[in-house]
PDB file of C-alpha atoms in Angstrom:
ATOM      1  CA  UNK A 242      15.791  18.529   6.137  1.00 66.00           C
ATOM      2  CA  UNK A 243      16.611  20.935   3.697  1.00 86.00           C
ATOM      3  CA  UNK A 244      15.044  24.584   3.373  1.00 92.00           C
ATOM      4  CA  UNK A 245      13.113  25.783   1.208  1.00 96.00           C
ATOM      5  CA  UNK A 246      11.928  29.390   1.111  1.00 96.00           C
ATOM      6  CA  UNK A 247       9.371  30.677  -1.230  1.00 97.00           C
ATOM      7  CA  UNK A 248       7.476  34.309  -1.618  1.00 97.00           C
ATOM      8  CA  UNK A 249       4.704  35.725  -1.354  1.00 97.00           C
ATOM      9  CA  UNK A 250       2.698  33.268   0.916  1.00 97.00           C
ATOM     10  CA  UNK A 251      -0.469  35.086   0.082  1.00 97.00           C
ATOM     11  CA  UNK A 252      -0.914  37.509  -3.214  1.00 97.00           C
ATOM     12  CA  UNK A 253      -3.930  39.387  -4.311  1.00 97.00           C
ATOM     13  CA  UNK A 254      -3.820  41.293  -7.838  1.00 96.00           C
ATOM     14  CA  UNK A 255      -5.836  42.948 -10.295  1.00 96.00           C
ATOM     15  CA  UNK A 256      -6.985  41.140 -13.656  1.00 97.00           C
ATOM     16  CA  UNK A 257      -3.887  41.873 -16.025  1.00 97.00           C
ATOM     17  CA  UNK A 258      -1.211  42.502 -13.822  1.00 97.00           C
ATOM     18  CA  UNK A 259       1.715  40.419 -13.412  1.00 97.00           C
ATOM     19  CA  UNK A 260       2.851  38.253 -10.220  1.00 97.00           C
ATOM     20  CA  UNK A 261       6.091  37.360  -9.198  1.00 97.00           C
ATOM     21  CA  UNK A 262       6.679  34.508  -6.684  1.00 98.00           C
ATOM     22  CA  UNK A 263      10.168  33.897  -5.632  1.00 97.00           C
ATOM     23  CA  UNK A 264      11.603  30.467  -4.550  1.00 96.00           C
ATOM     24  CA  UNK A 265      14.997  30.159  -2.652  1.00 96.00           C
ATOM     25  CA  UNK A 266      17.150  27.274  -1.405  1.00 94.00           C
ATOM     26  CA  UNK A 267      18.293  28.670   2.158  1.00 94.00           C
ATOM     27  CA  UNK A 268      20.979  26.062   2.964  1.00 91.00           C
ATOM     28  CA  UNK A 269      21.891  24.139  -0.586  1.00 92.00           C
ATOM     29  CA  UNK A 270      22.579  24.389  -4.580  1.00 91.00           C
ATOM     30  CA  UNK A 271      19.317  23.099  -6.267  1.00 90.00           C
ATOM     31  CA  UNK A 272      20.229  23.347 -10.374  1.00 84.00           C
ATOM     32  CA  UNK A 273      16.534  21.698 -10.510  1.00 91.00           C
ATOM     33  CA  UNK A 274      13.804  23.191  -9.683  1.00 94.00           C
ATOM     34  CA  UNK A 275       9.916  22.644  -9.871  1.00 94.00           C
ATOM     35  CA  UNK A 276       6.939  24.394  -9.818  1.00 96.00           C
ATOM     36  CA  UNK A 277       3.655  22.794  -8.927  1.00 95.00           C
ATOM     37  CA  UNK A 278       0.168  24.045  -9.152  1.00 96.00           C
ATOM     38  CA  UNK A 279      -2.457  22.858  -6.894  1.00 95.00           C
ATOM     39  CA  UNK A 280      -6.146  23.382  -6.873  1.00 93.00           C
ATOM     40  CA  UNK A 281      -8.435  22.986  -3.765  1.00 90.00           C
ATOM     41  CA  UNK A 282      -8.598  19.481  -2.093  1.00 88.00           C
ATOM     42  CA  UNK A 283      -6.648  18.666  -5.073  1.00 92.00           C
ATOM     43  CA  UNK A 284      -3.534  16.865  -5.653  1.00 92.00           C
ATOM     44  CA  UNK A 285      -0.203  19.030  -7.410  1.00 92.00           C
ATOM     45  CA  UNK A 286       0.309  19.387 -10.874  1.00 92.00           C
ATOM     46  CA  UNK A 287       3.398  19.558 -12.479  1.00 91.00           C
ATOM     47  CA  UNK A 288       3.862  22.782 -14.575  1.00 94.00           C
ATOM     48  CA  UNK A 289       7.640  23.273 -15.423  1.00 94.00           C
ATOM     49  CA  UNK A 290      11.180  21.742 -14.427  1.00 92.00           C
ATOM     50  CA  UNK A 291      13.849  24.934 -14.034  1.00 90.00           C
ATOM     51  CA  UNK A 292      17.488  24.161 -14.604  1.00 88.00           C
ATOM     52  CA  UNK A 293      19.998  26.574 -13.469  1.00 85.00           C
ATOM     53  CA  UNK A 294      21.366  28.589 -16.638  1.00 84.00           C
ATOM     54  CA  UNK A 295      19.083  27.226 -18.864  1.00 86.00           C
ATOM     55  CA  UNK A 296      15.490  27.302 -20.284  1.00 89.00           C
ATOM     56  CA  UNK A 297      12.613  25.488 -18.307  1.00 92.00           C
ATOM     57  CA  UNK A 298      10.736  22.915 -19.767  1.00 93.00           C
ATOM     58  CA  UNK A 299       7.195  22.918 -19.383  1.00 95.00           C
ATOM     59  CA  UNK A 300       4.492  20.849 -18.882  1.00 93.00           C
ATOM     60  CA  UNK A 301       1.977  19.650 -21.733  1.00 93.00           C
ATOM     61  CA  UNK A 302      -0.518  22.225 -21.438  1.00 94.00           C
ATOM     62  CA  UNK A 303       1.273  24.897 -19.778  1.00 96.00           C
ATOM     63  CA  UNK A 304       1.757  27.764 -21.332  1.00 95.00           C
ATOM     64  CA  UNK A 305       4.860  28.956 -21.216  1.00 93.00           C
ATOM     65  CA  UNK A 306       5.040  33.117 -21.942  1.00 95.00           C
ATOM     66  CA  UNK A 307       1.825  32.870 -18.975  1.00 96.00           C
ATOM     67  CA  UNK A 308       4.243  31.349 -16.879  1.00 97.00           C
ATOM     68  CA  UNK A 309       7.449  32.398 -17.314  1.00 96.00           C
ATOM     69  CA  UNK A 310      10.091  30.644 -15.370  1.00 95.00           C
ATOM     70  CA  UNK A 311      13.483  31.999 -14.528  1.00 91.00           C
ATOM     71  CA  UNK A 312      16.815  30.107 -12.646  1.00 89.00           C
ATOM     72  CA  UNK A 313      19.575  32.573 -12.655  1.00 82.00           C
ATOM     73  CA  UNK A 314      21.166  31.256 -10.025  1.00 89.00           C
ATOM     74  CA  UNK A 315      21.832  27.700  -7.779  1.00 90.00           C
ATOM     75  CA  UNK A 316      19.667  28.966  -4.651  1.00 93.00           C
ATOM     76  CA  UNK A 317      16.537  30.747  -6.746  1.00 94.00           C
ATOM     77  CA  UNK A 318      13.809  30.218  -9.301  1.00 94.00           C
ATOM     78  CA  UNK A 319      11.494  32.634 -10.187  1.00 96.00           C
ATOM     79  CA  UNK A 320       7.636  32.431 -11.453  1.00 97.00           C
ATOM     80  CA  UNK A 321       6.353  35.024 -13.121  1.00 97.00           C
ATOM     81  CA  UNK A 322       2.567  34.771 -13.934  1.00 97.00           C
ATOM     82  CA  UNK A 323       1.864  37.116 -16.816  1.00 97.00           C
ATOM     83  CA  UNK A 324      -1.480  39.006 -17.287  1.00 96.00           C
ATOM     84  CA  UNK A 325      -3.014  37.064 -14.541  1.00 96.00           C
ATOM     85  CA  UNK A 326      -6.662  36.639 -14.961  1.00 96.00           C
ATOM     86  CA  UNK A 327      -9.237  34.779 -12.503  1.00 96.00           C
ATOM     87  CA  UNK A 328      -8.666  31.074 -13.942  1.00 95.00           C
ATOM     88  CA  UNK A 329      -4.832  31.417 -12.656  1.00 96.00           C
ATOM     89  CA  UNK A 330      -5.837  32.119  -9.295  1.00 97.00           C
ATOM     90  CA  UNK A 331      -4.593  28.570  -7.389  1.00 96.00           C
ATOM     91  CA  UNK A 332      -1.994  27.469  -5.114  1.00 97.00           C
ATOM     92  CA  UNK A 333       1.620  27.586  -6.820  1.00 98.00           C
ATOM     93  CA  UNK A 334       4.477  25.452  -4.817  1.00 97.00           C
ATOM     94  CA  UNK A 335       7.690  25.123  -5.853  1.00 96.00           C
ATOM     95  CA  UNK A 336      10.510  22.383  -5.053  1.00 95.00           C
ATOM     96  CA  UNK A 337      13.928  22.257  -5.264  1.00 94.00           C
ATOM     97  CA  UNK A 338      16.013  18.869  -5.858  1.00 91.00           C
ATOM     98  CA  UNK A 339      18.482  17.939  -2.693  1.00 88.00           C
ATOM     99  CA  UNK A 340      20.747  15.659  -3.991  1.00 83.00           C
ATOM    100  CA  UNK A 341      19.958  13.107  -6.565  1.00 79.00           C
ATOM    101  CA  UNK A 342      16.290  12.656  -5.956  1.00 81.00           C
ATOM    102  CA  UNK A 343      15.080  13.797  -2.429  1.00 89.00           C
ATOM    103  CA  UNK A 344      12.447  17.208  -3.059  1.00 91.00           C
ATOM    104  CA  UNK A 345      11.844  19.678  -0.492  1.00 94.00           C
ATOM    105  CA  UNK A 346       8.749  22.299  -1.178  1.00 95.00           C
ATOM    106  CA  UNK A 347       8.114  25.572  -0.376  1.00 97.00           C
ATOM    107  CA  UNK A 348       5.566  26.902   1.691  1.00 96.00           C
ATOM    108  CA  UNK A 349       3.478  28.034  -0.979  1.00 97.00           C
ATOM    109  CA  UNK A 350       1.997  30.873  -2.801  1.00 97.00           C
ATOM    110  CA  UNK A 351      -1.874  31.349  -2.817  1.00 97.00           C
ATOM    111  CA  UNK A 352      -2.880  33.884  -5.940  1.00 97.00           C
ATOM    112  CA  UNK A 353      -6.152  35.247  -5.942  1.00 97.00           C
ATOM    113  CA  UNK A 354      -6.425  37.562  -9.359  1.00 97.00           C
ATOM    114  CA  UNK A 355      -9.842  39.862  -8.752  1.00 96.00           C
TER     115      UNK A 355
ATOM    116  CA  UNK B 149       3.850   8.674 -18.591  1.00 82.00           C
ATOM    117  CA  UNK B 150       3.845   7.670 -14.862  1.00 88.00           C
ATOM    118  CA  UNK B 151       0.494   7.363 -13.572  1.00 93.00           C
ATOM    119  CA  UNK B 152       0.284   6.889  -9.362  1.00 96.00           C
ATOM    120  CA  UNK B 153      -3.473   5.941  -7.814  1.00 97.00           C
ATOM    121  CA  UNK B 154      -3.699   6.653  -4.085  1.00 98.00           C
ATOM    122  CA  UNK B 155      -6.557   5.243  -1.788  1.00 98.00           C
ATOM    123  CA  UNK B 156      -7.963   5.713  -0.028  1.00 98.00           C
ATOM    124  CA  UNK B 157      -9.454   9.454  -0.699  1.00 97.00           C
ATOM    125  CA  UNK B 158     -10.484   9.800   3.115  1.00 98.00           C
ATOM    126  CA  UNK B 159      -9.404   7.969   6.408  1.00 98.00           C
ATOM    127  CA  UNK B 160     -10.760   8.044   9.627  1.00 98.00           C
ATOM    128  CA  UNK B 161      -9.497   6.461  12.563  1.00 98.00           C
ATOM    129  CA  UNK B 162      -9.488   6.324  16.718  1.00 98.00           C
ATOM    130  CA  UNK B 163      -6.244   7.954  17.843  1.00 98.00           C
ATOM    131  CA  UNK B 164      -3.967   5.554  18.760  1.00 98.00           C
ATOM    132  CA  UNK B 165      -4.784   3.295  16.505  1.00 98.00           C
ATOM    133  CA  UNK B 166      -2.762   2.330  13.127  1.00 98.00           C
ATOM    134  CA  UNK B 167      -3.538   4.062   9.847  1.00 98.00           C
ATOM    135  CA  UNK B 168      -2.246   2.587   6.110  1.00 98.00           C
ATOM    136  CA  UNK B 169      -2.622   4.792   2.922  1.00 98.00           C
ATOM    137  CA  UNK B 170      -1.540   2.540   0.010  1.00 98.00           C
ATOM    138  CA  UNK B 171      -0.030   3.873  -3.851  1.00 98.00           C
ATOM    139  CA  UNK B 172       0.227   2.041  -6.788  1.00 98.00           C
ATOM    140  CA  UNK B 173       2.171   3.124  -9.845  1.00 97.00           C
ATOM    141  CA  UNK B 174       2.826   2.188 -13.564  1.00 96.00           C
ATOM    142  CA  UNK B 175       5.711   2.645 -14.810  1.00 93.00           C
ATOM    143  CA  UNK B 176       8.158  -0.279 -13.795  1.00 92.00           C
ATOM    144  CA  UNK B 177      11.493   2.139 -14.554  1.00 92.00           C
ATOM    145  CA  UNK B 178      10.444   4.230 -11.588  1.00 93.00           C
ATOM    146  CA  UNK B 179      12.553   4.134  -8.528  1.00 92.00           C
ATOM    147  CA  UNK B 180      12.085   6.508  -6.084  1.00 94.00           C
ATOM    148  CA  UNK B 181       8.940   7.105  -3.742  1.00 96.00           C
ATOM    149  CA  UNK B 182       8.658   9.551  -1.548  1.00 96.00           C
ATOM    150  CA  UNK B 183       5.843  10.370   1.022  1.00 98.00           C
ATOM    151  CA  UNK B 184       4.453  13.806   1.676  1.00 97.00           C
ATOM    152  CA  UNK B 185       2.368  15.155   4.735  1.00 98.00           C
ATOM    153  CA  UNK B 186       0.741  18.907   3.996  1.00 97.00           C
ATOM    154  CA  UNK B 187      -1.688  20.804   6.235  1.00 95.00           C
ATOM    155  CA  UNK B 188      -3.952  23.157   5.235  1.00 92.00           C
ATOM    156  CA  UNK B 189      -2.641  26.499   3.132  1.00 91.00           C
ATOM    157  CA  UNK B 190       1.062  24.858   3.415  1.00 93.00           C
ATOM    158  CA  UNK B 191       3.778  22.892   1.183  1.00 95.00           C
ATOM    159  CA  UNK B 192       4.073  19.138   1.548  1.00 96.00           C
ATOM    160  CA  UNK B 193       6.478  18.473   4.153  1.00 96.00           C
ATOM    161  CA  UNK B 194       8.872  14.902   3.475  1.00 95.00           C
ATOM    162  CA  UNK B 195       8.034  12.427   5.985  1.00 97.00           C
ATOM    163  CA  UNK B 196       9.407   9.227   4.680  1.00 97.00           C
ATOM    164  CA  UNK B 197      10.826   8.169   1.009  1.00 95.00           C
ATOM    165  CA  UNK B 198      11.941   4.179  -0.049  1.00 95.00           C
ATOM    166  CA  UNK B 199      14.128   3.586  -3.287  1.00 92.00           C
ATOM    167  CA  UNK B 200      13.505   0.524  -5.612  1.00 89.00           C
ATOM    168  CA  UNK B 201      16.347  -1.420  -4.019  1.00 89.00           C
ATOM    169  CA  UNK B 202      14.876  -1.590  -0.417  1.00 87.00           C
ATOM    170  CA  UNK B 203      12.342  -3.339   0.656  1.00 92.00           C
ATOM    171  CA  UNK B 204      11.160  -1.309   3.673  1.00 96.00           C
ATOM    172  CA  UNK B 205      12.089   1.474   5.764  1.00 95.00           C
ATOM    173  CA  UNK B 206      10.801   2.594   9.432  1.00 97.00           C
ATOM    174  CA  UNK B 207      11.107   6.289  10.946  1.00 96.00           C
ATOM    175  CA  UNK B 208       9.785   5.993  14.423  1.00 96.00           C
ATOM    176  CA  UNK B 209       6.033   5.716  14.108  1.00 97.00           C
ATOM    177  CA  UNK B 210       6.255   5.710  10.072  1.00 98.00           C
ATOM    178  CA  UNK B 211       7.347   2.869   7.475  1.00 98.00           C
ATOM    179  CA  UNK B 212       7.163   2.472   4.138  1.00 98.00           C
ATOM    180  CA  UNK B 213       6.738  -0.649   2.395  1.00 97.00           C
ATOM    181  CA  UNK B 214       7.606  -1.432  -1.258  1.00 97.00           C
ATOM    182  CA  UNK B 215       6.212  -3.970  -3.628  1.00 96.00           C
ATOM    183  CA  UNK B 216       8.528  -3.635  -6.673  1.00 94.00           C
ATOM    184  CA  UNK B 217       6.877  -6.791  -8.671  1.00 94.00           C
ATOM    185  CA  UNK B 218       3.226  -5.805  -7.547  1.00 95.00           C
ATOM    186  CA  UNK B 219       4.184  -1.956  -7.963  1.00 96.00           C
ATOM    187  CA  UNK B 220       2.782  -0.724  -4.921  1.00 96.00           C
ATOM    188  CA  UNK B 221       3.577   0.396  -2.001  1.00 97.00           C
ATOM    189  CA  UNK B 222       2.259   1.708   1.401  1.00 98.00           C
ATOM    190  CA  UNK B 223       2.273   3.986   4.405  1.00 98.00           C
ATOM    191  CA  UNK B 224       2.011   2.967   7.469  1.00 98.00           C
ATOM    192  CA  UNK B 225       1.893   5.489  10.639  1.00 98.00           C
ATOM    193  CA  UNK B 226       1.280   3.662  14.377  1.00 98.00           C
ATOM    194  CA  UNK B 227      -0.151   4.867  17.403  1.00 98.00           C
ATOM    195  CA  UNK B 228      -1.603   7.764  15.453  1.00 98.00           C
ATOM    196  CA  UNK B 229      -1.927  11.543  17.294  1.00 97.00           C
ATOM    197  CA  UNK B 230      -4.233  14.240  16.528  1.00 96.00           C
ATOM    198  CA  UNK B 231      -1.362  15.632  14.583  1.00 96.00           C
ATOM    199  CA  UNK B 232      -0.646  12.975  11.971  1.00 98.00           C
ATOM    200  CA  UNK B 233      -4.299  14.596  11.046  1.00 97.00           C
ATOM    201  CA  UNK B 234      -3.418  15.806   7.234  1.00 97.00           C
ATOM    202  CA  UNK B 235      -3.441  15.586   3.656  1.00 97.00           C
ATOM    203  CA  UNK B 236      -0.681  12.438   2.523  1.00 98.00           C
ATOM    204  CA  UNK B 237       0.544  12.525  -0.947  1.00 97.00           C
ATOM    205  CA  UNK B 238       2.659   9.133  -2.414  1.00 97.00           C
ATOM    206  CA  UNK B 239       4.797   9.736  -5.000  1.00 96.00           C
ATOM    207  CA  UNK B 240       6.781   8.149  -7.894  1.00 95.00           C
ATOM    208  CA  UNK B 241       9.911   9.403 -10.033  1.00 91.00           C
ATOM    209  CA  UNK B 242      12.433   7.943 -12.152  1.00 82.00           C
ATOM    210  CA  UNK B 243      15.492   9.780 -11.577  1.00 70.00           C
ATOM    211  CA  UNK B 244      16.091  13.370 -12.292  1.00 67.00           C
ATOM    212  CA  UNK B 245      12.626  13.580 -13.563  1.00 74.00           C
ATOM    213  CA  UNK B 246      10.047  15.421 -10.979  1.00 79.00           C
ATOM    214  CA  UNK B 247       7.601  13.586  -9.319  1.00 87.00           C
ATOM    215  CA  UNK B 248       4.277  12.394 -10.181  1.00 91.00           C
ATOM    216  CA  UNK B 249       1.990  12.314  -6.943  1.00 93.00           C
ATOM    217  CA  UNK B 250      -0.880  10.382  -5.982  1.00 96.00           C
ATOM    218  CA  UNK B 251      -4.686  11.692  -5.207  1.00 96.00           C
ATOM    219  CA  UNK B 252      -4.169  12.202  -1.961  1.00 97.00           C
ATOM    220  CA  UNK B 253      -5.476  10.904   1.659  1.00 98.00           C
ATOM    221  CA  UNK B 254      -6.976  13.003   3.940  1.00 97.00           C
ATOM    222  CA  UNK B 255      -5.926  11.489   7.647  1.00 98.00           C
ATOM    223  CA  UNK B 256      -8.535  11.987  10.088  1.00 98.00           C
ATOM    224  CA  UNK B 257      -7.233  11.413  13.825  1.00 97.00           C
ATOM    225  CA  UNK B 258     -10.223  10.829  16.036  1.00 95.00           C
ATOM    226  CA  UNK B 259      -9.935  11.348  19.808  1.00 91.00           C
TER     227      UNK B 259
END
């Protein structure tokens, strides 16, 4: 299957500061994008669909300048959590689209804000 | 919205033996359902994925069946192992949109 590469696997920050998790497609063009969040023994939420070259569209209830979503280019996405506090500490996955419809995740990024 | 129920929540059985997780959805437009396996701290991994106009599909020990006028469908893994033991998401979309998963079933392989 297709690869997906996403980074940090593990991040721990201060209250305030700001996180970056990166999310590449190793060996294919995704111009979708998604980014998941995912609490413990929980199934994943859908927070945000990033097109290449143009603005993500969130999720009803997301907020969108806390999670700022980038997609500069065919192979990466970008999530930027923004003045991370304890209640964003979770599981964020991303997924890029093969094809017409097939997904393929990353490995995951667990954020643990202190 | 699409709304996907998954059940059941926990399943337990004798290795070797056969294990079914089943999904139903709600929206009738959707037409693409994949399956996902994901072990602990780690993204779901693709395992097996049916469209609307197919009936069934087998991968080895895996299949997939689809009930388009019921709207549900199932997983079916034979001859389990100890590592089919996992967390298995269904899923539904409707084209370009992203998916919308199930609860989850955790897969318990006893030896």
């Amino acid at each position: 299957g297709a690869v997906v590469s996403q980074h940090p696997s593990r991040v721990i920050c201060k209250s305030g500061t700001s996180v970056k998790i990166e999310c590449r497609s190793l060996d294919f063009q995704a111009t979708t994008m998604f980014w998941y969040r995912q609490f413990p023994k929980q199934s994943l939420m859908l927070m945000a669909t990033s097109n290449e070259g143009s603005k993500a569209t969130y999720e009803q209830g997301v907020e969108k300048d806390k999670f700022l979503i980038n997609h500069a280019s065919l192979t990466l996405s970008t999530l930027t959590v923004t003045s991370a506090h304890p209640e964003d500490s979770s599981f964020y996955i991303c997924s890029a689209r093969y094809g017409d419809e097939k997904l393929f995740f990353g490995s995951g990024t667990q954020l643990s804000v202190l | 919205g699409e709304n996907v129920e998954q059940h059941p929540s926990t399943l337990s059985v004798q290795e070797g033996d056969s294990a079914v997780i089943k999904c139903t959805y709600s929206d009738s437009a959707s037409n693409y359902f994949p399956w996902y396996k994901q072990e602990l701290g780690k993204g779901p991994q693709l395992i097996i994925d049916i469209r609307s106009n197919v009936g069934e599909k087998k991968d080895q020990r895996i299949a997939v069946t689809l009930n388009k006028t019921a709207k549900h469908f199932s997983l079916h893994i034979t001859e389990t192992q100890p590592e089919d033991s996992a967390v298995y998401f269904c899923a539904a979309s409707l084209g370009a949109d992203g998916l919308t998963f199930g609860k989850g079933t955790h897969l318990i392989i006893q030896p």
